[in-house]
XYZ file of C-alpha atoms in Angstrom:
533
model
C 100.860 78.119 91.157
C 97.732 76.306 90.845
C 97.677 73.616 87.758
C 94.495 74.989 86.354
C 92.750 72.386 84.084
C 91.963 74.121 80.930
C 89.013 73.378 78.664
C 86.524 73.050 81.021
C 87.262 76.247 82.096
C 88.236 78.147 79.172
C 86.567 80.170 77.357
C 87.228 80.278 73.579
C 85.649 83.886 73.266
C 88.619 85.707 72.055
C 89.884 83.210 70.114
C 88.134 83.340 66.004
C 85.144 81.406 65.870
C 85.251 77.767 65.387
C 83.740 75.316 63.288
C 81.476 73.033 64.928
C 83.763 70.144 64.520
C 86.726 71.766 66.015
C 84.832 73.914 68.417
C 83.228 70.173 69.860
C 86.605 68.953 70.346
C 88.218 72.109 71.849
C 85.488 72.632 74.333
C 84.587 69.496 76.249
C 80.967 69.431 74.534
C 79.436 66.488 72.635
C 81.787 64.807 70.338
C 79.982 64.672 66.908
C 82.458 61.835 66.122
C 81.954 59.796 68.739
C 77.750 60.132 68.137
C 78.072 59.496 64.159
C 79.886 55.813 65.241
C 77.369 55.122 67.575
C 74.825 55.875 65.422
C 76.493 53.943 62.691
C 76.765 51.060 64.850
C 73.543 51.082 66.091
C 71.941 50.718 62.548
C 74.365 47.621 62.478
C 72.229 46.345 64.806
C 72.712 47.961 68.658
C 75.715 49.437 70.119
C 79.263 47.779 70.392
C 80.884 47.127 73.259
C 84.694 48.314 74.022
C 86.240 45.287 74.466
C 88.897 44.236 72.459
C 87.024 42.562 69.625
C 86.263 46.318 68.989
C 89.438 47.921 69.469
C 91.073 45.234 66.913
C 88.422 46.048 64.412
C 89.015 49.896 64.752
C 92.525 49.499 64.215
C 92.498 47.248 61.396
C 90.255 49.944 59.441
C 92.195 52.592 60.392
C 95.611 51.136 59.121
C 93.708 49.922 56.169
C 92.700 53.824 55.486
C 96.302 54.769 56.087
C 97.734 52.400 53.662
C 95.082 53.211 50.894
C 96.095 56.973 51.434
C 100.053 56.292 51.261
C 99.540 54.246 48.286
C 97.094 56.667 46.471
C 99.584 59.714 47.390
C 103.028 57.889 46.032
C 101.051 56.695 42.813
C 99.698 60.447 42.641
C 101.751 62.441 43.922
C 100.835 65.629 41.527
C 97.098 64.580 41.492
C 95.168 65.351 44.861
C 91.810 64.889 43.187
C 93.392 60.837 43.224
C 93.867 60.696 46.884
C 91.423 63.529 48.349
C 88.868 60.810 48.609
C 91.064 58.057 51.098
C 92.463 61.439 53.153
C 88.632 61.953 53.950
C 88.115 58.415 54.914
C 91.673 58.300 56.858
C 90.265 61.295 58.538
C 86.977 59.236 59.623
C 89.331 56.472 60.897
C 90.753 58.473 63.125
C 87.565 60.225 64.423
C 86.602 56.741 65.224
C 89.723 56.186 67.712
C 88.234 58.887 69.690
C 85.538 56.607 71.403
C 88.687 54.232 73.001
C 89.036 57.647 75.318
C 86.022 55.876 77.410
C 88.108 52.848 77.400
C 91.416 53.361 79.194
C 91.772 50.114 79.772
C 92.537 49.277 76.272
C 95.088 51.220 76.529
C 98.197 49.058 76.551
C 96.426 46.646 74.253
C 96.532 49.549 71.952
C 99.938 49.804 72.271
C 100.301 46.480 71.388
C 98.888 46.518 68.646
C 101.883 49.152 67.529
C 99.287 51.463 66.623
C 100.988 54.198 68.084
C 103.565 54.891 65.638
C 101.743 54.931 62.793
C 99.419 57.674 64.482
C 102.306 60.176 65.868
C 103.890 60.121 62.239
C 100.833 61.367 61.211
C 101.561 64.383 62.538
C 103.936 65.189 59.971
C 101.125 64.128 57.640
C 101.432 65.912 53.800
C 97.771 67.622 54.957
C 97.958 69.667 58.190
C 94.297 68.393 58.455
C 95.076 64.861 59.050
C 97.811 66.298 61.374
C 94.778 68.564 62.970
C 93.159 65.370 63.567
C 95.554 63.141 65.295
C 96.534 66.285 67.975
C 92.209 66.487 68.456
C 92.245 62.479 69.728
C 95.547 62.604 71.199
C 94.048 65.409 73.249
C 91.154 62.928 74.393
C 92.984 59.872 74.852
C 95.053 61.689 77.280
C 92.445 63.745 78.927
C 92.406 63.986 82.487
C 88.827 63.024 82.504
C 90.222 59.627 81.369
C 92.253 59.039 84.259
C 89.523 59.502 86.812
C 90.185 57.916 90.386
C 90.967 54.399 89.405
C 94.915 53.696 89.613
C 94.401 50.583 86.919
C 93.525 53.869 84.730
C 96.495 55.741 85.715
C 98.734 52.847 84.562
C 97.248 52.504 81.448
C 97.054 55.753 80.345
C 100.725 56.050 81.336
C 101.588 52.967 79.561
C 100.176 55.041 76.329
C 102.012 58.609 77.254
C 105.624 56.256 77.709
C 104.877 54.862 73.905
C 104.089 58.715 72.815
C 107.256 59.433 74.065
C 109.510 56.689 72.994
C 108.083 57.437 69.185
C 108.936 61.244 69.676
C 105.232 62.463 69.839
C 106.850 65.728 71.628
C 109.036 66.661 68.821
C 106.175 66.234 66.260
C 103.644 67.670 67.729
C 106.285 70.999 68.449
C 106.692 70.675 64.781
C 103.627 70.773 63.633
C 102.607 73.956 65.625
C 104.874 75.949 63.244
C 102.674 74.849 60.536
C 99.394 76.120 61.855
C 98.426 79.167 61.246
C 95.807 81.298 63.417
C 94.290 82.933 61.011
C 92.666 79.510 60.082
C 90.005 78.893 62.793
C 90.337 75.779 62.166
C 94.437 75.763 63.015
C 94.081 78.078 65.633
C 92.154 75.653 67.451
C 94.935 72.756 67.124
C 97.224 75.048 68.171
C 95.085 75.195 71.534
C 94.625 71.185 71.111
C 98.045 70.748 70.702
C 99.051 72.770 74.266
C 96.117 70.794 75.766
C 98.005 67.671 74.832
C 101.378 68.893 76.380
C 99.763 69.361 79.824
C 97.631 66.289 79.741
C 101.505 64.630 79.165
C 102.743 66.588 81.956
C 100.009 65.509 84.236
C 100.332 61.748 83.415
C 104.340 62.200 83.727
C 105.635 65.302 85.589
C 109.299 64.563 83.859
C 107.540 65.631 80.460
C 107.927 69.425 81.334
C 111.663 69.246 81.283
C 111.930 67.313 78.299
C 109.607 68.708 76.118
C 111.917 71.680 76.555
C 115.100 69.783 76.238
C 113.926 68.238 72.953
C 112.159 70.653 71.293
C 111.450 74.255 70.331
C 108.337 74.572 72.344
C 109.988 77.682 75.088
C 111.112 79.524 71.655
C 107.491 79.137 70.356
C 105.533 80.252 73.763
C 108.296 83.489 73.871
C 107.097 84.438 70.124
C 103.158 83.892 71.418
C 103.256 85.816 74.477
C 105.112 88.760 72.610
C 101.321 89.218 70.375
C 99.900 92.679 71.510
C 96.621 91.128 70.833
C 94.860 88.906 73.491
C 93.280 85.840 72.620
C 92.541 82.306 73.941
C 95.460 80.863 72.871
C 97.915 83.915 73.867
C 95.963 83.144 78.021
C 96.687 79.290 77.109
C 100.781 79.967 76.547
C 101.251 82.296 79.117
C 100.058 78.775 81.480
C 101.831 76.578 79.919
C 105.724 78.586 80.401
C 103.943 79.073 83.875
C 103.935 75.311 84.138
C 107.319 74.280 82.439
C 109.223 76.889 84.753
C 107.474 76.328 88.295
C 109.333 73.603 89.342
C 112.471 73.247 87.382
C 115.624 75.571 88.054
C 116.774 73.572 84.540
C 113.768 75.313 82.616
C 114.491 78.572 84.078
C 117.728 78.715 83.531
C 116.985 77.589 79.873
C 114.111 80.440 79.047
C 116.393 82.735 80.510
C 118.995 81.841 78.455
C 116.587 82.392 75.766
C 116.266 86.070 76.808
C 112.556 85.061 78.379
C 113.274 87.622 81.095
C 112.935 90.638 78.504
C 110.118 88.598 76.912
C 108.261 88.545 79.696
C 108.796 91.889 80.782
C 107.730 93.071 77.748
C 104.231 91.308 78.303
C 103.350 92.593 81.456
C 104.538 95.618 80.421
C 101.651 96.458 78.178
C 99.431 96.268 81.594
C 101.248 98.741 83.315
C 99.091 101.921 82.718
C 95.420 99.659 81.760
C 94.210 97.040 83.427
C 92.610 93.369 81.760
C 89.820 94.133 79.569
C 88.220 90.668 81.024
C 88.736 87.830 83.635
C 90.668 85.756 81.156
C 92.964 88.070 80.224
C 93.602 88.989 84.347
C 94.234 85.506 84.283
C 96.802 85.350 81.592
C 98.595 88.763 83.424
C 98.434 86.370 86.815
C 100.641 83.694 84.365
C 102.904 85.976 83.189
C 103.948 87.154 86.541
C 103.764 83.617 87.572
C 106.635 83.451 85.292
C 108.662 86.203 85.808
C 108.474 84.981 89.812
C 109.940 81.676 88.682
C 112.231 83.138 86.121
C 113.460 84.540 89.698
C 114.464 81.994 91.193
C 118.106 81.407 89.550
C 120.921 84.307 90.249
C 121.435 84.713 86.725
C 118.104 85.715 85.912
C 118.070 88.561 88.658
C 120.925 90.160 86.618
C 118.770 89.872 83.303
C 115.896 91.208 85.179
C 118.436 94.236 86.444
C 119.637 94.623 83.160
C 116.252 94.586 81.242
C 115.304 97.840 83.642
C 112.416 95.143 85.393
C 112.806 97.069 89.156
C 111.970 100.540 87.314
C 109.057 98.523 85.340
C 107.677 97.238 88.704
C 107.637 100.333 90.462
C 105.992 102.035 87.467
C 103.576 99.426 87.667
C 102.899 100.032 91.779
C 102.744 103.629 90.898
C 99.845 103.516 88.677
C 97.635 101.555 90.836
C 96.537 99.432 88.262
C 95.376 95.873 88.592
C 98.963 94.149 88.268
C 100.065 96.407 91.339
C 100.665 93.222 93.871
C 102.024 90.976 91.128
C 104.814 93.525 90.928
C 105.583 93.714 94.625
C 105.805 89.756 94.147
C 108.428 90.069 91.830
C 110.429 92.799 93.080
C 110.004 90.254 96.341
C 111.461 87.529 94.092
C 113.933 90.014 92.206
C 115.636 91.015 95.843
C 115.630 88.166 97.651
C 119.501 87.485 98.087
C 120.549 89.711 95.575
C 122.190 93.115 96.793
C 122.226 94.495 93.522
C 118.821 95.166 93.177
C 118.714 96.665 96.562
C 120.347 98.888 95.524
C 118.962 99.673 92.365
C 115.518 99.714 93.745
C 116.774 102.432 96.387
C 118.267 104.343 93.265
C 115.156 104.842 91.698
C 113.189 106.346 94.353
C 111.253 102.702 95.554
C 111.101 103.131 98.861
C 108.546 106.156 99.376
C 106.385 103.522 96.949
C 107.336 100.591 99.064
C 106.855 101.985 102.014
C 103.417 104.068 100.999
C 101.696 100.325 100.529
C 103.553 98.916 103.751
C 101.403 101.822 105.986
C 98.703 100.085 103.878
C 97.924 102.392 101.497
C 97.142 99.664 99.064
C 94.657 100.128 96.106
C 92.051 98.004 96.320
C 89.715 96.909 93.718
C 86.160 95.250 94.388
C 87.645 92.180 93.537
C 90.784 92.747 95.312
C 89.246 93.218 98.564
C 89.890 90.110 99.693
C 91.790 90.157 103.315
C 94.043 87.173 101.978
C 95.107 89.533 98.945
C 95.985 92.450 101.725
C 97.269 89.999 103.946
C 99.584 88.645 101.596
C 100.736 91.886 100.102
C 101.838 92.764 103.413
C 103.448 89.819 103.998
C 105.299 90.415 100.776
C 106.329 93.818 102.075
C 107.554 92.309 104.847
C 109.977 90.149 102.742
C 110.714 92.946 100.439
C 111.584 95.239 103.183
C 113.916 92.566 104.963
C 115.855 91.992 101.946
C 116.597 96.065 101.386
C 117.921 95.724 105.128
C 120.198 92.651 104.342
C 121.112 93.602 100.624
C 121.847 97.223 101.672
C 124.418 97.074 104.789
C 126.361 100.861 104.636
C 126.504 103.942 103.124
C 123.974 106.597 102.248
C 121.751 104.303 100.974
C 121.613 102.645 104.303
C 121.071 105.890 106.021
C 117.950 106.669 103.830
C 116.409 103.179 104.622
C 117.062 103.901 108.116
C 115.506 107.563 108.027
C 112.052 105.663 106.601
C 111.697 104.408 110.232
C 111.723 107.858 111.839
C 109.902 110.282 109.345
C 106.653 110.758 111.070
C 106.690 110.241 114.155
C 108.412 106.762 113.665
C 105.178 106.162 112.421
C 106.927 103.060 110.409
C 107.879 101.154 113.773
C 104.455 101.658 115.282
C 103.385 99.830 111.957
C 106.161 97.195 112.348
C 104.942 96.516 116.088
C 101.032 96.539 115.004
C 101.848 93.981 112.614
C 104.256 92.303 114.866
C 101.664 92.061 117.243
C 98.929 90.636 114.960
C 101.355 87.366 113.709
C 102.696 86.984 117.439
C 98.880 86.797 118.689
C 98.310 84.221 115.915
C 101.723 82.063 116.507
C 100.328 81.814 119.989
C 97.375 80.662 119.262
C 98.623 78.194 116.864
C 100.978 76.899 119.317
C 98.114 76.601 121.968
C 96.048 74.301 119.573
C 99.128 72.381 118.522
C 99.418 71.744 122.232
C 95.699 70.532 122.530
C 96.576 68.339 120.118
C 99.501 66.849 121.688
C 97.089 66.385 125.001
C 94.678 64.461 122.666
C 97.826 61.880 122.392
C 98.050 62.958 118.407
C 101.777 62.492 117.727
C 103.478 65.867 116.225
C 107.013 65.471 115.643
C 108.847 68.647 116.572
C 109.552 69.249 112.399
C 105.595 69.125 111.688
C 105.166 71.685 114.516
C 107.402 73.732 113.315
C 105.590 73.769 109.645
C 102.086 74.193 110.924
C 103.191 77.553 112.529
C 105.176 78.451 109.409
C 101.871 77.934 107.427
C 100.359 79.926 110.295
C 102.937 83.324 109.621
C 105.704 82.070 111.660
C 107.936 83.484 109.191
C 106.868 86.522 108.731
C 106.918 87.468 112.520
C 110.528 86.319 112.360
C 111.186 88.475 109.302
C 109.258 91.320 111.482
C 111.937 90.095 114.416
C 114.807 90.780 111.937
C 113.894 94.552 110.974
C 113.460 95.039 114.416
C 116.877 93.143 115.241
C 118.415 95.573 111.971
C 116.910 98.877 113.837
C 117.901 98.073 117.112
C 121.429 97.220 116.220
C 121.735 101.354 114.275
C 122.208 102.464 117.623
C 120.036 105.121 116.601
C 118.288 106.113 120.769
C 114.959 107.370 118.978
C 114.425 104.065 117.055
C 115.424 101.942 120.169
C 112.950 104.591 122.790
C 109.896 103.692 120.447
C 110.683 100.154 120.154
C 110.813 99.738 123.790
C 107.761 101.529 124.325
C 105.677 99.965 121.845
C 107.056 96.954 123.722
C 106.220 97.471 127.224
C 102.336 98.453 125.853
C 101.741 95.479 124.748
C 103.483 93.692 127.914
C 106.100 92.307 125.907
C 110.315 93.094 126.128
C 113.212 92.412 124.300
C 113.401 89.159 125.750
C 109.971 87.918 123.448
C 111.840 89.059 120.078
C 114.846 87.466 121.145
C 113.156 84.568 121.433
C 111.313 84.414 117.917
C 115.115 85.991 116.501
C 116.164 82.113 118.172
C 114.000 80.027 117.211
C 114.610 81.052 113.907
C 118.516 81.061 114.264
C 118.557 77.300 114.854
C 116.096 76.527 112.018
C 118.019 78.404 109.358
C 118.404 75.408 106.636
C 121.693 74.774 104.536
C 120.376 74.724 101.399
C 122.617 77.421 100.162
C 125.650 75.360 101.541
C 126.984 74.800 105.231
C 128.945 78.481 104.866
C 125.919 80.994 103.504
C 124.379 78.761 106.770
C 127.014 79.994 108.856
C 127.102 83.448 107.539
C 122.947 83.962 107.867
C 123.590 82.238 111.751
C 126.032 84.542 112.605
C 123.526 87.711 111.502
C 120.775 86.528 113.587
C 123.028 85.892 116.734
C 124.372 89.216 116.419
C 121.236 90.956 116.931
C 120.462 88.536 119.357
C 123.222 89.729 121.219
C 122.254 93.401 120.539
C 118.784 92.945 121.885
């Protein structure tokens, strides 16, 4: 899943409309702030540089403003009209900051300063305005625009996101979302802000995604946002952010699923499964939220949630009314039955397979968007996957026998679909394999474990996943199955001999990352209908 980079991008459409201050900050536009101290400094007689002479100055005003405003609020602590004045000159102050965001280098002098502190405990700031604030330039000083290509940038701004962290900017600015409300335009964009902020973190320091959820509520707040019927910007916003916290990190998915995130989710996508996005953002937020039910996959445990929470029945509801999230669900039911038997067996139990096997003939809905040959092509290779795991989840019994029956109905019109496709991936491996041998000619070294990736990335794995419901056929001893197979073989000048090969190849590059015995066990399989062919 692509890391898309938000506000750029994003459209705040849906979201209420925004005051022009706020709407500036959220959107990437000119920063009123930032013109007002230019302006201000030019009538002091021409612009200031950013050097440190500046930063000093800007930092010495803006604890001065922060002092005045503690002092005036413990002297009057019943009295706002006393201390409304030095909250709206604390709030300039920190307007100000915002022009060190063209300054990176500063950065760690910043830090220095021990400026840092006294701006992250503003987030916990008496007004949620001044809190408002703070998340608006943390937003900027950590922009990605900041970082731009030069690595003495990169350090700096990560010597500023290590000094966020130390003086638990995280856990504030968690804290501080349950504050906002979004009925407040104004809130609702810090709420966006204050997501923005988390993935800046994340990009500067990748570890952030696993701490922000070890430290704070944030997975408990994005489960009670994506449950909202209604869409809006910042709904689309934390349906990418879980998408980002769970894509890499078994420890996050494991955690949301804990959380019962797999019924959560579910019971997002499940208001798409008979009406389709009303707009490209919201497709995009349905893309997230199967982005992360996929990873919410990955761990065992959360394909028993899934089975429990009825998702194969959702899924195939969802391919059965042809609606726009039709091949995000054959993803997930991809995900859900990889290496899990039960849901197999479940999916066979609720009548999948005429569904399943109705889009593997390609009878795939396609929308204008959608017709795309990389979204067919990778549907099918989905299918593919989805069809070898019913073969290895599903070994005996009557179950078996009405998998098996799929591949005969028709004139085994199923095989001759196996063997076109077989044939399509084969033509390409070769091909692949030719150019891969150019290059070797050309004196390019390729290492035999780069080869072997470039024609994975080319489909090896899906013509050896082909190789394996062909190996699962032939081995049913069933003479009509094995007739056609040979025929469609000998058509296309090919014998057993050719799958053999591909059924080898991918025998002795079987990994162990399930442990040396689920190794041994998977070996065993392949060599077995090696053996039979």
């Amino acid at each position: 899943m692509e890391n898309h980079q938000h506000y750029n991008k994003r459209k705040r459409d849906e979201s209420p409309p925004v005051p022009s201050s706020a709407s500036q900050d959220a959107g990437g536009g000119v920063d009123l702030a930032l013109l007002e101290a230019v302006e201000k400094s030019a009538q002091n007689g021409g612009v200031e540089v950013l050097d440190l002479r500046t930063l000093k100055k800007l930092v010495l005003a803006f604890e001065r403003r922060l002092r005045d405003n503690l002092e005036a609020r413990m002297k009057y602590p019943d009295q706002p009209d006393k201390f409304a004045d030095s909250e709206v000159e604390l709030h300039e102050e920190i307007e100000r900051l915002k022009v060190l965001a063209g300054a990176p280098e500063l950065y760690p002098e910043l830090v220095a300063l021990n400026t840092v502190p006294s701006l992250v405990d503003l987030l916990g700031h008496d007004n949620a305005d001044i809190a408002v604030d703070v998340v608006s330039l943390l937003m900027d000083l950590t922009d990605e625009d900041v970082l731009g290509d030069d690595d003495d940038n990169e350090e700096a701004v990560r010597v500023l996101v290590d000094t966020l962290l130390e003086n638990n900017a995280l856990e504030l600015l968690v804290q501080n979302l349950a504050r906002l409300s979004e009925a407040d335009p104004d809130e609702a964009t810090a709420i966006y802000n204050t997501l923005s902020t988390i993935e800046n973190l994340i990009e500067v320091k990748p570890a952030v995604a696993e701490l922000v959820c070890e430290r704070t509520k944030l997975l408990r707040w994005l489960i009670g946002r994506i449950k909202v019927r209604e869409f809006d910007a910042n709904k689309q916003y934390a349906s990418e952010i879980m998408a980002i916290l769970l894509q890499n990190s078994p420890t996050n998915q494991k955690r949301l699923g804990q959380m019962n995130g797999v019924d959560a989710v579910l019971q997002a996508v499940a208001l798409y499964k008979s009406r389709d996005p009303k707009s490209e953002d919201e497709e995009e937020m349905l893309e997230n939220l199967f982005d992360c039910l996929c990873c919410l996959l990955m761990p065992m445990e959360n394909k028993e949630r899934f089975l429990k929470s009825e998702g194969v029945e959702l899924m195939i509801i969802i391919m059965k009314q042809k609606k726009s999230a039709y091949g995000s669900s054959i993803r997930a039911l991809d995900f859900a039955m990889t290496k899990y038997p039960p849901a197999c067996e479940r999916f066979v139990d609720v009548l999948g397979l005429k569904t399943a096997f109705a889009a593997f003939m390609g009878k795939i809905p396609v929308s204008k968007k959608k017709k795309k040959e990389s979204y067919q092509e990778e549907l099918e290779e989905r299918l593919i996957s989805l069809i070898a795991s019913l073969f290895g989840g599903i070994l005996r019994g009557s179950r078996r026998e009405r998998l098996l029956s799929k591949f005969v109905e028709n004139e085994c019109e199923k095989i001759d679909r196996l063997m076109e496709l077989y044939m399509r991936y084969s033509d390409r491996i070769k091909a692949e394999t030719e150019r891969l041998d150019r290059l070797q000619l050309d004196d390019l070294e390729i290492d035999e474990e780069e080869r072997y990736n470039r024609k994975l990335e080319a489909g090896l794995y899906t013509l050896q996943l082909i190789a394996v419901i062909l190996g699962h056929l032939w081995s049913s001893d069933h003479s009509r199955m094995r007739e056609r197979i040979e025929l469609l073989l000998k058509q296309n000048k090919l014998t057993k001999k050719d799958v053999r090969c591909i059924l080898q190849e991918y025998h002795d590059n079987i990994g162990d990352l399930d442990g040396p015995e689920e190794k041994e066990r998977a070996q065993a399989k392949i060599q077995k209908f090696i053996s039979a062919l």
